[in-house]
XYZ file of C-alpha atoms in Angstrom:
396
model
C 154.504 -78.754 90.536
C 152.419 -81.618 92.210
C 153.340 -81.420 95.433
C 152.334 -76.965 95.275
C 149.901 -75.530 97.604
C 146.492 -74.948 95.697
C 146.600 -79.008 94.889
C 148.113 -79.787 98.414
C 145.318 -78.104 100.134
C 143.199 -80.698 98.946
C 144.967 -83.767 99.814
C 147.792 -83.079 102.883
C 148.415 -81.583 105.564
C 151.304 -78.981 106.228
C 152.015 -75.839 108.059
C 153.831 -74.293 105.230
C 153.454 -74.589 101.943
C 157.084 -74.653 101.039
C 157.019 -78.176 102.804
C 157.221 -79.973 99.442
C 159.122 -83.143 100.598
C 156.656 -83.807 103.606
C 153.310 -82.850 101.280
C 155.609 -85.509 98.642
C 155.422 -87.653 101.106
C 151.682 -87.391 102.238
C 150.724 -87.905 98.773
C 152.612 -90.985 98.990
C 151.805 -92.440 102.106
C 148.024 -91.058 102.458
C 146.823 -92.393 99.158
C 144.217 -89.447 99.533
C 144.318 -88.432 95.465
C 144.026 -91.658 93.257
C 146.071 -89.664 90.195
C 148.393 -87.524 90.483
C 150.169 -85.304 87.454
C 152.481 -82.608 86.792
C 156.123 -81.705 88.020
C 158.158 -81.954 90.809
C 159.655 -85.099 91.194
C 162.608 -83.743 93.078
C 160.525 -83.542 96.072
C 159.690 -87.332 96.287
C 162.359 -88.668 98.972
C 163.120 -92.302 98.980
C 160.918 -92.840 101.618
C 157.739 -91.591 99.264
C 158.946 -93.524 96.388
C 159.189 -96.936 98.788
C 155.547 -96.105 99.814
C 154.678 -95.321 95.828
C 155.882 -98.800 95.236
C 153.207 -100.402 92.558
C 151.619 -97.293 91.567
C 152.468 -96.769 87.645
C 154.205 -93.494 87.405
C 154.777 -92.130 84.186
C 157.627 -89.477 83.373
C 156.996 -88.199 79.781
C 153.941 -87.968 77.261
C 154.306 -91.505 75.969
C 154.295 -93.326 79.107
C 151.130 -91.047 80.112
C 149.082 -91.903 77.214
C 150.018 -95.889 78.331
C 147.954 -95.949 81.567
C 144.932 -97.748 81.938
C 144.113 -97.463 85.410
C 143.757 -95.578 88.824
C 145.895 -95.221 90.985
C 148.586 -93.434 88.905
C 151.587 -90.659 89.125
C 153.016 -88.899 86.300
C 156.170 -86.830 87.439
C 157.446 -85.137 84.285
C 159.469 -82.243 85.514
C 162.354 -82.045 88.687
C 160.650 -79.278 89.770
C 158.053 -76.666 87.996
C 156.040 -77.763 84.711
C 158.160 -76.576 82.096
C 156.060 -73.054 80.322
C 154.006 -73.705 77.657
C 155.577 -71.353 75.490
C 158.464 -73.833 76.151
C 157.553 -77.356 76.260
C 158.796 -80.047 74.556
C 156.468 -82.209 72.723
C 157.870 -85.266 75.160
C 156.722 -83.548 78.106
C 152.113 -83.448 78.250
C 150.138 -80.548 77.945
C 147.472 -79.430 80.814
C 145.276 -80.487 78.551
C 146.425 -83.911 77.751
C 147.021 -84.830 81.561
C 143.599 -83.204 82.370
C 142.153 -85.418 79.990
C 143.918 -88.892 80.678
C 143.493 -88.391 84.453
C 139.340 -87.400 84.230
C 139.469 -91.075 82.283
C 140.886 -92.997 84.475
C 139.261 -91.310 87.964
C 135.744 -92.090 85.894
C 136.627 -95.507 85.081
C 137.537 -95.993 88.423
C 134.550 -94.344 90.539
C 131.779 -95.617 88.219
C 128.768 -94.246 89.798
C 130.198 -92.728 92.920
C 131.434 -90.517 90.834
C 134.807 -88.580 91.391
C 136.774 -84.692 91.944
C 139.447 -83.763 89.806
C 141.608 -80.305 90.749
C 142.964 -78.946 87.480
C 145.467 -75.967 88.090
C 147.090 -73.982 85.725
C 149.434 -72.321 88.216
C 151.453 -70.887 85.785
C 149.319 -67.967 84.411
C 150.273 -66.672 87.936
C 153.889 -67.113 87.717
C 153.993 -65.394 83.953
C 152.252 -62.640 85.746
C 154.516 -61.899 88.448
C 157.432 -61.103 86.468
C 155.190 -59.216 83.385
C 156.095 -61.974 80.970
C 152.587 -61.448 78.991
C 153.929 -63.887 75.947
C 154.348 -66.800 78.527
C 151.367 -65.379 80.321
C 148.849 -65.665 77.096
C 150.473 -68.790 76.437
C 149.507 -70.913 79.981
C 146.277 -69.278 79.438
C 145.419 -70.104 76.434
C 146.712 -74.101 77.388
C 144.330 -73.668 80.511
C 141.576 -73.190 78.297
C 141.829 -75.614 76.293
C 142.309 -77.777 79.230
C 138.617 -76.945 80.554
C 137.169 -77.081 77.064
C 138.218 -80.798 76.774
C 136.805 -81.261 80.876
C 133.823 -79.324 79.214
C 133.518 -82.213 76.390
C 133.982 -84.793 79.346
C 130.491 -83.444 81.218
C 128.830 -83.181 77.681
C 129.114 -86.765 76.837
C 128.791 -88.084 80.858
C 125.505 -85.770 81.217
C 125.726 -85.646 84.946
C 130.066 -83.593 85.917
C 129.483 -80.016 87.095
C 132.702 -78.024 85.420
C 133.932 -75.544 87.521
C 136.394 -72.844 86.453
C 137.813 -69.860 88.649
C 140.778 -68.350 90.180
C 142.114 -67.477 93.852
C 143.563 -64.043 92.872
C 144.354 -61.971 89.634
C 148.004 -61.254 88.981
C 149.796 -58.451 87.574
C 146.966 -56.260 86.918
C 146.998 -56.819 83.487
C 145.849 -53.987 80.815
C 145.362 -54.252 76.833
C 145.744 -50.987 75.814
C 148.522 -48.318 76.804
C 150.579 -45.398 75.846
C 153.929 -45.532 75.849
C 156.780 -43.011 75.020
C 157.968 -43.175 71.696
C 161.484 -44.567 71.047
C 164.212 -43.230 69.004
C 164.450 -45.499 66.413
C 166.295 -49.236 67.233
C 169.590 -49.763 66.060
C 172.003 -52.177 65.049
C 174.125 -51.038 67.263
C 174.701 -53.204 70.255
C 173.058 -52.918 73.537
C 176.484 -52.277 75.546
C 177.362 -49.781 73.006
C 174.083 -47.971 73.200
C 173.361 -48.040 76.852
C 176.871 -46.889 77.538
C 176.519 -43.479 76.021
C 173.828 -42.988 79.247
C 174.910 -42.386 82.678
C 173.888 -45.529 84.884
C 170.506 -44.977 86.121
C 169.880 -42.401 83.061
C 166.644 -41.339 82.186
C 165.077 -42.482 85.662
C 165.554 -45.835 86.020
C 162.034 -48.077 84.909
C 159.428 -44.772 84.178
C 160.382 -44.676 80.530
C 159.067 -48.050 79.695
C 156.945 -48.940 83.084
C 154.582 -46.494 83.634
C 152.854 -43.735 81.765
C 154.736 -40.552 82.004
C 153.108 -37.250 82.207
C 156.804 -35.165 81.708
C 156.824 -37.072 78.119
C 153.295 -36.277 77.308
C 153.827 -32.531 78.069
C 156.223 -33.264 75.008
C 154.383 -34.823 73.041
C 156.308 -37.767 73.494
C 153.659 -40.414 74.252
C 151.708 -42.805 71.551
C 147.908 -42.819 73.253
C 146.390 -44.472 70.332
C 143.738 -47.064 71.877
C 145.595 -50.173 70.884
C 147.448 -53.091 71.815
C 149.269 -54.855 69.485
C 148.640 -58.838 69.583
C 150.441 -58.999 66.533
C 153.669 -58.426 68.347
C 153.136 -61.294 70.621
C 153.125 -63.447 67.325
C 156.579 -62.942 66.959
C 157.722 -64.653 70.349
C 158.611 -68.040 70.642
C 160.290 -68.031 74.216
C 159.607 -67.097 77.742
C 161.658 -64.744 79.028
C 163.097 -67.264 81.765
C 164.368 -68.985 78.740
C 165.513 -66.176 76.818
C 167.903 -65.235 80.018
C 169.305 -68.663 81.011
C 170.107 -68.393 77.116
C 171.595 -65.353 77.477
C 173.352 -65.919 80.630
C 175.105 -69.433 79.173
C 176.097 -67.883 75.779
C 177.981 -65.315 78.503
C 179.922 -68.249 80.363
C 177.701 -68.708 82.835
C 179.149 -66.294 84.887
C 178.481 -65.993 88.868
C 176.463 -63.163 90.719
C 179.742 -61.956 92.033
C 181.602 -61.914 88.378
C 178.754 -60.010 87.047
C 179.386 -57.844 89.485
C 182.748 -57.267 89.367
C 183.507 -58.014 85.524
C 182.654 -55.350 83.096
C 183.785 -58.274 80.431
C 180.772 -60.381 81.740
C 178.374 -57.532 81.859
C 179.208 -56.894 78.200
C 178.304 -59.970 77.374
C 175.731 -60.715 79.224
C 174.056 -57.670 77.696
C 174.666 -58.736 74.660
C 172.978 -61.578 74.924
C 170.182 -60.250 76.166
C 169.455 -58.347 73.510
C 170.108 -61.080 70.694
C 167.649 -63.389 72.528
C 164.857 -60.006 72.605
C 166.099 -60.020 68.926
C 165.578 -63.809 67.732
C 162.942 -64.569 70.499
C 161.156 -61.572 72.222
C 159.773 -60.178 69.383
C 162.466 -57.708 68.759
C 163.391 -57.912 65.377
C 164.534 -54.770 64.283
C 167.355 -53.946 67.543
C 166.831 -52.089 70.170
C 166.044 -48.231 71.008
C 168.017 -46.341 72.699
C 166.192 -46.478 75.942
C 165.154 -49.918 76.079
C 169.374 -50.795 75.805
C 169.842 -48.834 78.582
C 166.628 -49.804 80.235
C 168.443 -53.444 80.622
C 172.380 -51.998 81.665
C 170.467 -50.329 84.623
C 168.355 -53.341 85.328
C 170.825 -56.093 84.573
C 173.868 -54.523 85.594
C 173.260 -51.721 87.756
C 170.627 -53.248 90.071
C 171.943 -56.985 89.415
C 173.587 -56.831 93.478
C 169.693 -56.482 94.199
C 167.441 -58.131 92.320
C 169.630 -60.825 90.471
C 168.105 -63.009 87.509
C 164.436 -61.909 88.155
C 165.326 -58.274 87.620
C 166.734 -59.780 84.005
C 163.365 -61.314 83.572
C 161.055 -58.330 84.674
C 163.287 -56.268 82.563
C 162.420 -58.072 79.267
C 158.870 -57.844 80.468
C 159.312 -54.242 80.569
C 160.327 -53.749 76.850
C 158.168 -56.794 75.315
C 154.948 -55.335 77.093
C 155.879 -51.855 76.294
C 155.951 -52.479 72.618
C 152.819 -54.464 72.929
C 151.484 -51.702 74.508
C 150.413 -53.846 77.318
C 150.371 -52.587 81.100
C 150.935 -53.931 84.167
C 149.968 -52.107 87.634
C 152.137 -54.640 90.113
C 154.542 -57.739 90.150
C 152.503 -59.083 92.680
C 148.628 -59.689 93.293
C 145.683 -57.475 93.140
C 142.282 -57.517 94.977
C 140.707 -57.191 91.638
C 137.415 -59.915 91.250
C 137.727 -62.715 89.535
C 135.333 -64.633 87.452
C 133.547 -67.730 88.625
C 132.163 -69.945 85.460
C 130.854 -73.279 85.879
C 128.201 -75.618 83.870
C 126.431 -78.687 84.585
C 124.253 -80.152 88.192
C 124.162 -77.439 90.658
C 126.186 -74.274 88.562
C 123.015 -72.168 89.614
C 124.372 -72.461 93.583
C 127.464 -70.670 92.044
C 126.290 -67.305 90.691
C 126.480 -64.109 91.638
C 129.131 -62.370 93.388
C 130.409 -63.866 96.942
C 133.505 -64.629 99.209
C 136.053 -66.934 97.401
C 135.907 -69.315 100.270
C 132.206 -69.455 100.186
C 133.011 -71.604 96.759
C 134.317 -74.070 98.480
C 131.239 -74.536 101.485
C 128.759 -75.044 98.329
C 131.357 -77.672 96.585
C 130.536 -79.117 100.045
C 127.407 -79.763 100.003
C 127.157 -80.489 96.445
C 129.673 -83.319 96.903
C 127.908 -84.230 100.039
C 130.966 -83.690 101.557
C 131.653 -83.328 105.495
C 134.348 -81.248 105.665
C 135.420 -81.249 109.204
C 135.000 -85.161 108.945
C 137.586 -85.385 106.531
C 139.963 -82.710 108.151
C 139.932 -85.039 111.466
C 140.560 -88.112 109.359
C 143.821 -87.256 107.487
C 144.648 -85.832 111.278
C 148.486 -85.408 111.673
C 150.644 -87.195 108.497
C 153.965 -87.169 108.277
C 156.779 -84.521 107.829
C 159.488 -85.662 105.653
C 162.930 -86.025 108.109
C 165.024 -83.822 106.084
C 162.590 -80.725 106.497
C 162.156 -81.496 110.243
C 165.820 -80.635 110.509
C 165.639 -77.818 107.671
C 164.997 -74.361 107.644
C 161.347 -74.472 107.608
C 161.566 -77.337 110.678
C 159.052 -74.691 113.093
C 156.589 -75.602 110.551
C 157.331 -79.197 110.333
C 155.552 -80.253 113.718
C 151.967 -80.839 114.908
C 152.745 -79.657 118.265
């Protein structure tokens, strides 16, 4: 969403970057960014909007496409950007926003020229929960967002096009044995999975990481593959797929899920129909995989709630791509720095990620402690100076 930390760090001050309502708010008041796009219009209190008064803000593709000139907001989801795997054609791409706002900062800075922040923050959050059909998805929107930037520089001549990342996520690997399945079955997954103790099998190994007891019987597919053409086949993120499954269930509440075996039946159930219509998963599910979700979904639901649901899907989808993943969270692996046009030869070569930003400085001609001392000490927004985060919310 707009008002997230990478494109916060550029505009606003804040102690924490769960401060969304007081960085909201900064955008608002501050004026600091001339355009503005993506999600999160649940963090703009009435007290941002007043001070937004006059700016056009757009809310959906059509309206985007309308503007003309800087300054200008477009708002187009409450909270994240919905995934690209699941957006609406109402609702703009990276691409399209990336585009419309590079216009309208150019038409407004004439020669002074101008910095535009493009993030596709959501490769990260596919990552963290192994969703690698949502994950190619945002990446492949990202790119095309930097080849139209790329198109921008080509026709103005004189834009330097930057393009890196803070971290890597997941630890993402194309290739991977797995241990073979018994064959999927029509069966359903409640059925299946309840012919296995809870916890059968040992929990995630089966389908998370390479086992060496299946390999010493002969159990494990090593063939040097992954199989793309399995990722074809999806048409959902797994968020999707699990609020899906979850309403076609009733909705039911942590505690009923917990408590209902009813619930858990169906919630299973739906789980596997939506891996079935929309994760790829055609032909049922094995065995394993079935039970795979009872232990996740039901057995460790007290624990780890929806996500487990989510990483749990990741599980079988990236199994059956053969597809690996070392961590939900971040690794320290290095990350590629490309850029083209006036001063991309300052770039090269392997360095410090926050060395990046000292040569943007001087590039841009920038005075970075200048600029620190002259947004000084904005506002906090009043409801998060009383919240839970209200430590942060103070200069003092």
């Amino acid at each position: 969403s707009a008002p997230e930390a990478p494109p916060a760090a550029f505009a606003t001050h804040a102690r924490h970057r769960h401060l969304e309502r007081s960085i909201a708010l900064q955008y608002a008041t501050g004026r600091v960014a001339d355009v503005i796009f993506g999600g999160g219009s649940r963090f703009f209190s009435k007290e941002a909007r007043e001070a937004l008064a006059g700016v056009p803000l757009a809310t959906d593709v059509h309206e985007l496409r309308a503007l003309t000139n800087a300054p200008a907001m477009g708002l187009f989801a409450e909270k994240h950007h919905p995934w690209e795997i699941d957006r609406p054609p109402s609702v703009p791409s990276l691409k399209e926003m990336a585009e419309k706002a590079v216009h309208l900062l150019a038409r407004a800075a004439g020669e002074k020229g101008f910095f535009l922040l493009v993030e596709g923050s959501k490769i990260d959050k596919a990552a963290h929960p192994g969703d690698v059909a949502t994950h190619l998805h945002e990446i492949l929107a990202y790119d095309e967002a930097v080849g139209a930037m790329l198109d921008f520089a080509a026709a103005a001549g004189s834009t330097l096009v930057l393009s890196t990342s803070d971290h890597e996520t997941g630890g993402l690997a194309l290739g991977r044995g797995v241990i073979v399945e018994e064959a999927p079955t029509n069966a359903s997954a409640a059925q299946i999975a309840a012919e296995l103790p809870l916890g059968a099998d040992g929990g995630e190994a089966p389908l998370h990481e390479r086992s060496l007891l299946a390999q010493a019987q002969g159990r494990v597919d090593e063939a040097y593959m992954y199989n793309t053409s399995f990722l074809h086949a999806i048409n959902a993120s797994t968020e999707a797929m699990v609020d899906t499954a979850l309403q076609a269930a009733g909705g039911p509440s942590g505690a009923t899920l917990l408590s209902s075996e009813a619930a858990q039946a169906a919630l299973l159930a739906g789980l596997a129909e939506q891996l079935r219509v929309s994760g790829g998963c055609a032909d049922g599910l094995a065995p394993r995989e079935a039970a795979y979700l009872r232990n996740v979904c039901v057995g460790a639901y007290a624990q780890l709630g929806k996500q487990g649901c989510l990483k749990a899907l990741g599980v079988i989808i990236s199994s059956r791509a053969h597809i690996g993943w070392s961590t939900w969270g971040h690794t320290g692996a290095d990350v590629l720095v490309h850029a083209s046009g006036p001063g991309a030869e300052v770039l090269a070569g392997s360095r410090e990620n926050t060395d990046i930003g000292r040569r943007l400085e001087v590039l841009m001609g920038w005075d970075l402690a200048a600029l620190t001392a002259e947004l000084s000490r904005p506002p906090f927004d009043e409801e998060e100076l009383r919240g839970e985060l209200a430590q942060d919310a103070r200069w003092d």
